[in-house]
Amino acid sequence: MGLSIYIISLVLFWWAVKTTKEKPLSLCYSDDLPNHIITTGPYKFLRNPFYTSYLLSVLAGVFVSNQLWLIITVVVMFVPYYQVAREEEAKFLASSFAADYKVYKENTGMFLPKLFLFP
């Protein structure tokens, strides 16, 4: 199970790297406003595929070690990723892409894909 999750994490990470190669993302905690929105590749399903891949790699460690109490590390790592993702979203909503980003946000999950879209 842990190996499968780790492989998914690696695939997601490298898919996101490939997708952002042509149009790099700004660094987290930077003050710049975004100059593009990426909605292809893993970004078609997740708004934060890099953070999801990092969390999956930590989750894989829980299964590989067979120490369920280590799930605490997943929760601890989730908090800063969630905070920075919210800050990045605020930058998109303050940019010239605000309207497009709102639509994207409604249809795409933050860390997990939206499997069902409710009206």
mmCIF file with all atom_site columns, N, CA, C and O in Angstrom, residues 76-105:
data_model
loop_
_atom_site.group_PDB
_atom_site.id
_atom_site.type_symbol
_atom_site.label_atom_id
_atom_site.label_alt_id
_atom_site.label_comp_id
_atom_site.label_asym_id
_atom_site.label_entity_id
_atom_site.label_seq_id
_atom_site.pdbx_PDB_ins_code
_atom_site.Cartn_x
_atom_site.Cartn_y
_atom_site.Cartn_z
_atom_site.occupancy
_atom_site.B_iso_or_equiv
_atom_site.pdbx_formal_charge
_atom_site.auth_seq_id
_atom_site.auth_comp_id
_atom_site.auth_asym_id
_atom_site.auth_atom_id
_atom_site.pdbx_PDB_model_num
ATOM 1   N N  . VAL A 1 76  ? 0.179   17.446 10.430  1.00 0.00 ? 76  VAL A N  1
ATOM 2   C CA . VAL A 1 76  ? 1.100   18.562 10.700  1.00 0.00 ? 76  VAL A CA 1
ATOM 3   C C  . VAL A 1 76  ? 1.580   19.184 9.392   1.00 0.00 ? 76  VAL A C  1
ATOM 4   O O  . VAL A 1 76  ? 1.669   20.403 9.270   1.00 0.00 ? 76  VAL A O  1
ATOM 5   N N  . MET A 1 77  ? 1.873   18.358 8.392   1.00 0.00 ? 77  MET A N  1
ATOM 6   C CA . MET A 1 77  ? 2.329   18.879 7.102   1.00 0.00 ? 77  MET A CA 1
ATOM 7   C C  . MET A 1 77  ? 1.187   19.521 6.318   1.00 0.00 ? 77  MET A C  1
ATOM 8   O O  . MET A 1 77  ? 1.405   20.450 5.539   1.00 0.00 ? 77  MET A O  1
ATOM 9   N N  . PHE A 1 78  ? -0.029  19.040 6.529   1.00 0.00 ? 78  PHE A N  1
ATOM 10  C CA . PHE A 1 78  ? -1.174  19.599 5.818   1.00 0.00 ? 78  PHE A CA 1
ATOM 11  C C  . PHE A 1 78  ? -1.396  21.064 6.181   1.00 0.00 ? 78  PHE A C  1
ATOM 12  O O  . PHE A 1 78  ? -1.724  21.874 5.311   1.00 0.00 ? 78  PHE A O  1
ATOM 13  N N  . VAL A 1 79  ? -1.208  21.411 7.429   1.00 0.00 ? 79  VAL A N  1
ATOM 14  C CA . VAL A 1 79  ? -1.517  22.767 7.898   1.00 0.00 ? 79  VAL A CA 1
ATOM 15  C C  . VAL A 1 79  ? -0.758  23.840 7.115   1.00 0.00 ? 79  VAL A C  1
ATOM 16  O O  . VAL A 1 79  ? -1.379  24.759 6.565   1.00 0.00 ? 79  VAL A O  1
ATOM 17  N N  . PRO A 1 80  ? 0.575   23.795 7.011   1.00 0.00 ? 80  PRO A N  1
ATOM 18  C CA . PRO A 1 80  ? 1.248   24.849 6.239   1.00 0.00 ? 80  PRO A CA 1
ATOM 19  C C  . PRO A 1 80  ? 0.925   24.800 4.744   1.00 0.00 ? 80  PRO A C  1
ATOM 20  O O  . PRO A 1 80  ? 0.839   25.847 4.097   1.00 0.00 ? 80  PRO A O  1
ATOM 21  N N  . TYR A 1 81  ? 0.722   23.608 4.192   1.00 0.00 ? 81  TYR A N  1
ATOM 22  C CA . TYR A 1 81  ? 0.361   23.527 2.770   1.00 0.00 ? 81  TYR A CA 1
ATOM 23  C C  . TYR A 1 81  ? -1.001  24.163 2.535   1.00 0.00 ? 81  TYR A C  1
ATOM 24  O O  . TYR A 1 81  ? -1.206  24.861 1.542   1.00 0.00 ? 81  TYR A O  1
ATOM 25  N N  . TYR A 1 82  ? -1.928  23.936 3.442   1.00 0.00 ? 82  TYR A N  1
ATOM 26  C CA . TYR A 1 82  ? -3.251  24.547 3.316   1.00 0.00 ? 82  TYR A CA 1
ATOM 27  C C  . TYR A 1 82  ? -3.142  26.073 3.427   1.00 0.00 ? 82  TYR A C  1
ATOM 28  O O  . TYR A 1 82  ? -3.746  26.805 2.647   1.00 0.00 ? 82  TYR A O  1
ATOM 29  N N  . GLN A 1 83  ? -2.361  26.541 4.390   1.00 0.00 ? 83  GLN A N  1
ATOM 30  C CA . GLN A 1 83  ? -2.212  27.983 4.579   1.00 0.00 ? 83  GLN A CA 1
ATOM 31  C C  . GLN A 1 83  ? -1.605  28.654 3.348   1.00 0.00 ? 83  GLN A C  1
ATOM 32  O O  . GLN A 1 83  ? -2.089  29.689 2.895   1.00 0.00 ? 83  GLN A O  1
ATOM 33  N N  . VAL A 1 84  ? -0.543  28.079 2.822   1.00 0.00 ? 84  VAL A N  1
ATOM 34  C CA . VAL A 1 84  ? 0.097   28.701 1.654   1.00 0.00 ? 84  VAL A CA 1
ATOM 35  C C  . VAL A 1 84  ? -0.803  28.591 0.427   1.00 0.00 ? 84  VAL A C  1
ATOM 36  O O  . VAL A 1 84  ? -0.844  29.507 -0.398  1.00 0.00 ? 84  VAL A O  1
ATOM 37  N N  . ALA A 1 85  ? -1.555  27.509 0.304   1.00 0.00 ? 85  ALA A N  1
ATOM 38  C CA . ALA A 1 85  ? -2.486  27.377 -0.820  1.00 0.00 ? 85  ALA A CA 1
ATOM 39  C C  . ALA A 1 85  ? -3.558  28.456 -0.744  1.00 0.00 ? 85  ALA A C  1
ATOM 40  O O  . ALA A 1 85  ? -3.933  29.038 -1.776  1.00 0.00 ? 85  ALA A O  1
ATOM 41  N N  . ARG A 1 86  ? -4.041  28.742 0.441   1.00 0.00 ? 86  ARG A N  1
ATOM 42  C CA . ARG A 1 86  ? -5.040  29.808 0.608   1.00 0.00 ? 86  ARG A CA 1
ATOM 43  C C  . ARG A 1 86  ? -4.448  31.173 0.247   1.00 0.00 ? 86  ARG A C  1
ATOM 44  O O  . ARG A 1 86  ? -5.111  31.996 -0.381  1.00 0.00 ? 86  ARG A O  1
ATOM 45  N N  . GLU A 1 87  ? -3.197  31.410 0.631   1.00 0.00 ? 87  GLU A N  1
ATOM 46  C CA . GLU A 1 87  ? -2.529  32.667 0.269   1.00 0.00 ? 87  GLU A CA 1
ATOM 47  C C  . GLU A 1 87  ? -2.363  32.780 -1.246  1.00 0.00 ? 87  GLU A C  1
ATOM 48  O O  . GLU A 1 87  ? -2.566  33.854 -1.821  1.00 0.00 ? 87  GLU A O  1
ATOM 49  N N  . GLU A 1 88  ? -1.994  31.684 -1.883  1.00 0.00 ? 88  GLU A N  1
ATOM 50  C CA . GLU A 1 88  ? -1.836  31.695 -3.334  1.00 0.00 ? 88  GLU A CA 1
ATOM 51  C C  . GLU A 1 88  ? -3.176  31.938 -4.024  1.00 0.00 ? 88  GLU A C  1
ATOM 52  O O  . GLU A 1 88  ? -3.251  32.676 -5.010  1.00 0.00 ? 88  GLU A O  1
ATOM 53  N N  . GLU A 1 89  ? -4.235  31.351 -3.489  1.00 0.00 ? 89  GLU A N  1
ATOM 54  C CA . GLU A 1 89  ? -5.554  31.576 -4.065  1.00 0.00 ? 89  GLU A CA 1
ATOM 55  C C  . GLU A 1 89  ? -5.977  33.033 -3.916  1.00 0.00 ? 89  GLU A C  1
ATOM 56  O O  . GLU A 1 89  ? -6.594  33.598 -4.815  1.00 0.00 ? 89  GLU A O  1
ATOM 57  N N  . ALA A 1 90  ? -5.633  33.637 -2.794  1.00 0.00 ? 90  ALA A N  1
ATOM 58  C CA . ALA A 1 90  ? -5.958  35.048 -2.590  1.00 0.00 ? 90  ALA A CA 1
ATOM 59  C C  . ALA A 1 90  ? -5.251  35.910 -3.642  1.00 0.00 ? 90  ALA A C  1
ATOM 60  O O  . ALA A 1 90  ? -5.818  36.896 -4.130  1.00 0.00 ? 90  ALA A O  1
ATOM 61  N N  . LYS A 1 91  ? -4.025  35.528 -4.004  1.00 0.00 ? 91  LYS A N  1
ATOM 62  C CA . LYS A 1 91  ? -3.305  36.265 -5.046  1.00 0.00 ? 91  LYS A CA 1
ATOM 63  C C  . LYS A 1 91  ? -4.013  36.130 -6.389  1.00 0.00 ? 91  LYS A C  1
ATOM 64  O O  . LYS A 1 91  ? -4.133  37.110 -7.126  1.00 0.00 ? 91  LYS A O  1
ATOM 65  N N  . PHE A 1 92  ? -4.504  34.936 -6.706  1.00 0.00 ? 92  PHE A N  1
ATOM 66  C CA . PHE A 1 92  ? -5.245  34.754 -7.952  1.00 0.00 ? 92  PHE A CA 1
ATOM 67  C C  . PHE A 1 92  ? -6.518  35.596 -7.941  1.00 0.00 ? 92  PHE A C  1
ATOM 68  O O  . PHE A 1 92  ? -6.872  36.211 -8.942  1.00 0.00 ? 92  PHE A O  1
ATOM 69  N N  . LEU A 1 93  ? -7.186  35.631 -6.802  1.00 0.00 ? 93  LEU A N  1
ATOM 70  C CA . LEU A 1 93  ? -8.442  36.376 -6.709  1.00 0.00 ? 93  LEU A CA 1
ATOM 71  C C  . LEU A 1 93  ? -8.222  37.887 -6.705  1.00 0.00 ? 93  LEU A C  1
ATOM 72  O O  . LEU A 1 93  ? -9.159  38.648 -6.932  1.00 0.00 ? 93  LEU A O  1
ATOM 73  N N  . ALA A 1 94  ? -6.991  38.329 -6.474  1.00 0.00 ? 94  ALA A N  1
ATOM 74  C CA . ALA A 1 94  ? -6.654  39.755 -6.534  1.00 0.00 ? 94  ALA A CA 1
ATOM 75  C C  . ALA A 1 94  ? -6.045  40.136 -7.887  1.00 0.00 ? 94  ALA A C  1
ATOM 76  O O  . ALA A 1 94  ? -5.730  41.292 -8.116  1.00 0.00 ? 94  ALA A O  1
ATOM 77  N N  . SER A 1 95  ? -5.897  39.162 -8.769  1.00 0.00 ? 95  SER A N  1
ATOM 78  C CA . SER A 1 95  ? -5.252  39.403 -10.059 1.00 0.00 ? 95  SER A CA 1
ATOM 79  C C  . SER A 1 95  ? -6.295  39.653 -11.150 1.00 0.00 ? 95  SER A C  1
ATOM 80  O O  . SER A 1 95  ? -7.502  39.592 -10.918 1.00 0.00 ? 95  SER A O  1
ATOM 81  N N  . SER A 1 96  ? -5.799  39.891 -12.345 1.00 0.00 ? 96  SER A N  1
ATOM 82  C CA . SER A 1 96  ? -6.693  40.079 -13.489 1.00 0.00 ? 96  SER A CA 1
ATOM 83  C C  . SER A 1 96  ? -7.373  38.770 -13.904 1.00 0.00 ? 96  SER A C  1
ATOM 84  O O  . SER A 1 96  ? -8.260  38.775 -14.745 1.00 0.00 ? 96  SER A O  1
ATOM 85  N N  . PHE A 1 97  ? -6.964  37.663 -13.302 1.00 0.00 ? 97  PHE A N  1
ATOM 86  C CA . PHE A 1 97  ? -7.543  36.352 -13.593 1.00 0.00 ? 97  PHE A CA 1
ATOM 87  C C  . PHE A 1 97  ? -8.622  35.949 -12.585 1.00 0.00 ? 97  PHE A C  1
ATOM 88  O O  . PHE A 1 97  ? -9.027  34.798 -12.550 1.00 0.00 ? 97  PHE A O  1
ATOM 89  N N  . ALA A 1 98  ? -9.081  36.883 -11.779 1.00 0.00 ? 98  ALA A N  1
ATOM 90  C CA . ALA A 1 98  ? -10.003 36.558 -10.688 1.00 0.00 ? 98  ALA A CA 1
ATOM 91  C C  . ALA A 1 98  ? -11.248 35.820 -11.162 1.00 0.00 ? 98  ALA A C  1
ATOM 92  O O  . ALA A 1 98  ? -11.618 34.800 -10.584 1.00 0.00 ? 98  ALA A O  1
ATOM 93  N N  . ALA A 1 99  ? -11.895 36.305 -12.199 1.00 0.00 ? 99  ALA A N  1
ATOM 94  C CA . ALA A 1 99  ? -13.134 35.666 -12.671 1.00 0.00 ? 99  ALA A CA 1
ATOM 95  C C  . ALA A 1 99  ? -12.857 34.246 -13.173 1.00 0.00 ? 99  ALA A C  1
ATOM 96  O O  . ALA A 1 99  ? -13.598 33.312 -12.836 1.00 0.00 ? 99  ALA A O  1
ATOM 97  N N  . ASP A 1 100 ? -11.798 34.090 -13.958 1.00 0.00 ? 100 ASP A N  1
ATOM 98  C CA . ASP A 1 100 ? -11.449 32.757 -14.452 1.00 0.00 ? 100 ASP A CA 1
ATOM 99  C C  . ASP A 1 100 ? -11.070 31.822 -13.309 1.00 0.00 ? 100 ASP A C  1
ATOM 100 O O  . ASP A 1 100 ? -11.412 30.641 -13.324 1.00 0.00 ? 100 ASP A O  1
ATOM 101 N N  . TYR A 1 101 ? -10.375 32.367 -12.308 1.00 0.00 ? 101 TYR A N  1
ATOM 102 C CA . TYR A 1 101 ? -9.955  31.522 -11.194 1.00 0.00 ? 101 TYR A CA 1
ATOM 103 C C  . TYR A 1 101 ? -11.144 31.074 -10.357 1.00 0.00 ? 101 TYR A C  1
ATOM 104 O O  . TYR A 1 101 ? -11.164 29.946 -9.872  1.00 0.00 ? 101 TYR A O  1
ATOM 105 N N  . LYS A 1 102 ? -12.140 31.923 -10.205 1.00 0.00 ? 102 LYS A N  1
ATOM 106 C CA . LYS A 1 102 ? -13.336 31.531 -9.450  1.00 0.00 ? 102 LYS A CA 1
ATOM 107 C C  . LYS A 1 102 ? -14.016 30.339 -10.103 1.00 0.00 ? 102 LYS A C  1
ATOM 108 O O  . LYS A 1 102 ? -14.431 29.402 -9.426  1.00 0.00 ? 102 LYS A O  1
ATOM 109 N N  . VAL A 1 103 ? -14.122 30.358 -11.410 1.00 0.00 ? 103 VAL A N  1
ATOM 110 C CA . VAL A 1 103 ? -14.730 29.231 -12.143 1.00 0.00 ? 103 VAL A CA 1
ATOM 111 C C  . VAL A 1 103 ? -13.864 27.987 -11.960 1.00 0.00 ? 103 VAL A C  1
ATOM 112 O O  . VAL A 1 103 ? -14.372 26.889 -11.692 1.00 0.00 ? 103 VAL A O  1
ATOM 113 N N  . TYR A 1 104 ? -12.562 28.156 -12.112 1.00 0.00 ? 104 TYR A N  1
ATOM 114 C CA . TYR A 1 104 ? -11.634 27.036 -11.942 1.00 0.00 ? 104 TYR A CA 1
ATOM 115 C C  . TYR A 1 104 ? -11.750 26.447 -10.539 1.00 0.00 ? 104 TYR A C  1
ATOM 116 O O  . TYR A 1 104 ? -11.824 25.230 -10.367 1.00 0.00 ? 104 TYR A O  1
ATOM 117 N N  . LYS A 1 105 ? -11.807 27.312 -9.541  1.00 0.00 ? 105 LYS A N  1
ATOM 118 C CA . LYS A 1 105 ? -11.898 26.883 -8.142  1.00 0.00 ? 105 LYS A CA 1
ATOM 119 C C  . LYS A 1 105 ? -13.195 26.113 -7.874  1.00 0.00 ? 105 LYS A C  1
ATOM 120 O O  . LYS A 1 105 ? -13.202 25.140 -7.127  1.00 0.00 ? 105 LYS A O  1
#
